[in-house]
C-alpha positions as a Markdown table, in Angstrom:
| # | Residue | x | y | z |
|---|---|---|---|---|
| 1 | Unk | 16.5 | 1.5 | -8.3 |
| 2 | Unk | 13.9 | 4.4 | -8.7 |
| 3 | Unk | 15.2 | 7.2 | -11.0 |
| 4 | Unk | 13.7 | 10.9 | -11.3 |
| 5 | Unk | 12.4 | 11.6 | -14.6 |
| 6 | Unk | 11.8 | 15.3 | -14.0 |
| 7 | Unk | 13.1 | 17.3 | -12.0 |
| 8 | Unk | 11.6 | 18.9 | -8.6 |
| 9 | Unk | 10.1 | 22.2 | -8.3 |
| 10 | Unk | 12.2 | 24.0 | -5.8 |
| 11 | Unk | 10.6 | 27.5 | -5.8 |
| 12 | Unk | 9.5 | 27.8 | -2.3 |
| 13 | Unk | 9.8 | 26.4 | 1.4 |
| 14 | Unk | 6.5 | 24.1 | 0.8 |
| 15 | Unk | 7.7 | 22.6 | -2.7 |
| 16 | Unk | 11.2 | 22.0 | -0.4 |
| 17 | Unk | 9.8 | 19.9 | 2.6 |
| 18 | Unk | 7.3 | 18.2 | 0.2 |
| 19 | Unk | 10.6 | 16.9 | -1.7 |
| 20 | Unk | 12.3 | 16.2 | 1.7 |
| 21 | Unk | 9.5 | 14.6 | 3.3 |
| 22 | Unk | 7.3 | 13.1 | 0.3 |
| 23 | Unk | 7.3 | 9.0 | 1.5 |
| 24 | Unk | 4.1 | 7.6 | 3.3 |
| 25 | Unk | 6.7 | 6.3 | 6.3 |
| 26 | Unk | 8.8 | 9.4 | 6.4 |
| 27 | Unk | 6.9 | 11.5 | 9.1 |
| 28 | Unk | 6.6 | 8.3 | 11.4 |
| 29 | Unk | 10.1 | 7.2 | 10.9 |
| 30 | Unk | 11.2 | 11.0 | 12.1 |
| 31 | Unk | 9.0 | 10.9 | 14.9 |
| 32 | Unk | 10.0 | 7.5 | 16.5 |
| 33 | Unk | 13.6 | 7.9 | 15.6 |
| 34 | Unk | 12.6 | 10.9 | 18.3 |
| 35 | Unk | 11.0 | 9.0 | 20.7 |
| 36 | Unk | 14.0 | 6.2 | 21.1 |
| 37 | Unk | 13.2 | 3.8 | 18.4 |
| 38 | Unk | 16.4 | 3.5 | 16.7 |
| 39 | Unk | 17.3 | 0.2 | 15.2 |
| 40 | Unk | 15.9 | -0.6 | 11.8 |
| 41 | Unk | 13.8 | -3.7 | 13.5 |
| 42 | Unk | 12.6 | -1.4 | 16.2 |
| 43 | Unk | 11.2 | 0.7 | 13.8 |
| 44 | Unk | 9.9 | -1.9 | 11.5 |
| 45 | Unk | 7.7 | -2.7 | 14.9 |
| 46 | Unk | 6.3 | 0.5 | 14.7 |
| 47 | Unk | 5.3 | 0.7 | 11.4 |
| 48 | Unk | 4.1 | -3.4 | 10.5 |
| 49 | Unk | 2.6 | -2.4 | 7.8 |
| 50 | Unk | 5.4 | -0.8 | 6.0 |
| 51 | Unk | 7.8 | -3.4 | 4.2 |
| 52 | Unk | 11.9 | -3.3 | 5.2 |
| 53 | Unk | 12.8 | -2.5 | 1.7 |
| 54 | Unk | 10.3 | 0.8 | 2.1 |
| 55 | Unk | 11.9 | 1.6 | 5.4 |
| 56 | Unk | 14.7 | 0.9 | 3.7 |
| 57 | Unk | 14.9 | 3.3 | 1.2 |
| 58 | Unk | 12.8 | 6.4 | 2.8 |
| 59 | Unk | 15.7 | 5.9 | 5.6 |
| 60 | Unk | 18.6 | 6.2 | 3.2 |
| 61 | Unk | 16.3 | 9.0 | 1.7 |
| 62 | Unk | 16.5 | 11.1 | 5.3 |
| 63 | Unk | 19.8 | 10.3 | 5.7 |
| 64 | Unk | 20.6 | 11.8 | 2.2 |
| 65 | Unk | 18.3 | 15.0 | 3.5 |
| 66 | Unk | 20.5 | 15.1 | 6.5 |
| 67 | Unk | 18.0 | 14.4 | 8.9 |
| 68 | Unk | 19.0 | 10.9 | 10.4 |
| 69 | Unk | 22.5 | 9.7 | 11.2 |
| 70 | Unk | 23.4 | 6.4 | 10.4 |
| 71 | Unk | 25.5 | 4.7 | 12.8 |
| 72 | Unk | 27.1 | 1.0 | 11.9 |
| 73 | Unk | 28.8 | -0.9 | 14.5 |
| 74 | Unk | 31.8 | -2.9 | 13.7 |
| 75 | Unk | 30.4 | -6.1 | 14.7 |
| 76 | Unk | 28.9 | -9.9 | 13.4 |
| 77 | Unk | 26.0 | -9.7 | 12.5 |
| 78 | Unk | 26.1 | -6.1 | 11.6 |
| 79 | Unk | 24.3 | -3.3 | 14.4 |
| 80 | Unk | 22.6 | -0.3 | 12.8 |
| 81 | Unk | 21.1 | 2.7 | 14.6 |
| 82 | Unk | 19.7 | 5.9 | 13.4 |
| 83 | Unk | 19.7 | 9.1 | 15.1 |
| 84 | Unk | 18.3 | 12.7 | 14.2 |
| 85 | Unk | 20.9 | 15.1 | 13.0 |
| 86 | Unk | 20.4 | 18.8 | 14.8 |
| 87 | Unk | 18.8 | 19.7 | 12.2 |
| 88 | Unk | 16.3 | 16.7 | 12.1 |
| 89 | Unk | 15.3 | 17.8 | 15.5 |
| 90 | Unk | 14.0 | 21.2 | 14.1 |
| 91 | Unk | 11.3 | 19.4 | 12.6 |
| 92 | Unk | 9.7 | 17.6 | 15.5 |
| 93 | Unk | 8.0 | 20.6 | 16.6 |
| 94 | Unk | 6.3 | 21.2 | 13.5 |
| 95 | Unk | 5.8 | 17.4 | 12.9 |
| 96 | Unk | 3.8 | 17.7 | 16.5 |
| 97 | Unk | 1.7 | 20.8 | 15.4 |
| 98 | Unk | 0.8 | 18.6 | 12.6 |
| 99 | Unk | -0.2 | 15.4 | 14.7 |
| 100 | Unk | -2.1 | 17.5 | 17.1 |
| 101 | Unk | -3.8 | 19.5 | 14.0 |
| 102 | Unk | -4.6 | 16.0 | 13.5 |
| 103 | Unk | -5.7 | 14.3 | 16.5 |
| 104 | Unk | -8.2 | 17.4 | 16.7 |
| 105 | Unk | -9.6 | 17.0 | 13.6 |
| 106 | Unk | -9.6 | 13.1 | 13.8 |
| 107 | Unk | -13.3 | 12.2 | 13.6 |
| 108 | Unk | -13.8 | 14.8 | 10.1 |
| 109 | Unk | -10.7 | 13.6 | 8.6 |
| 110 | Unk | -11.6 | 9.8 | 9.1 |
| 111 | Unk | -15.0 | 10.5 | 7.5 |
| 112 | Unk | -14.0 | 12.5 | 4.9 |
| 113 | Unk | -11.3 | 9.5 | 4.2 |
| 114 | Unk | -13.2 | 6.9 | 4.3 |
| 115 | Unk | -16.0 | 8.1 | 2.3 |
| 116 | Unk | -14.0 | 8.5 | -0.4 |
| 117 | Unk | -13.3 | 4.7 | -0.4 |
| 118 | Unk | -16.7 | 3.9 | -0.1 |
């Protein structure tokens, strides 16, 4: 298991929602968790090219940030679903401002992307 070697710079709200939502999946997981997408394979569906063990951890990592509620049925084989907490649903908005931000810039950002792996 990953350990911290430093510790995290905590001095403002930016350096605190980079520490809770640093992980390439994280934003994605949050967002379909929104739209309904709520078992572990639903969401692996959504995101093929993330592994489980990724999902995995960036899960347990939301759920540590109380943003996702875990939910484990008593049952063979084992159900899991994940919900947003009320306060996961407070950043949906803001996760949409970003997406649209996004989705308006789209043709500048993919250039400017992939020229830099060119």
């Amino acid at each position: 298991m990953y350990e911290r070697k430093t510790t995290p710079n905590l001095n403002c709200g930016l350096d605190l929602i980079g520490e809770v939502l640093y992980g390439k999946w994280k934003i994605r997981l949050l967002w379909f968790i929104n739209e309904g997408f709520q078992r572990p394979s639903e969401l692996q569906r959504k995101i093929p090219d993330a592994s489980r063990r990724v999902l995995n951890i960036q899960l347990k990592e939301l759920e540590d940030h109380e943003l996702v509620s875990k939910l484990i049925y008593p049952v063979v084989p084992p159900k899991v679903e994940y919900s947003l907490t009320d306060f996961g649903k407070t950043l949906i908005p803001v996760i949409a401002v970003i997406g649209g931000w996004g989705d308006e810039h789209e043709e500048r950002l993919r250039n400017v992307i992939l020229k830099k792996l060119i």
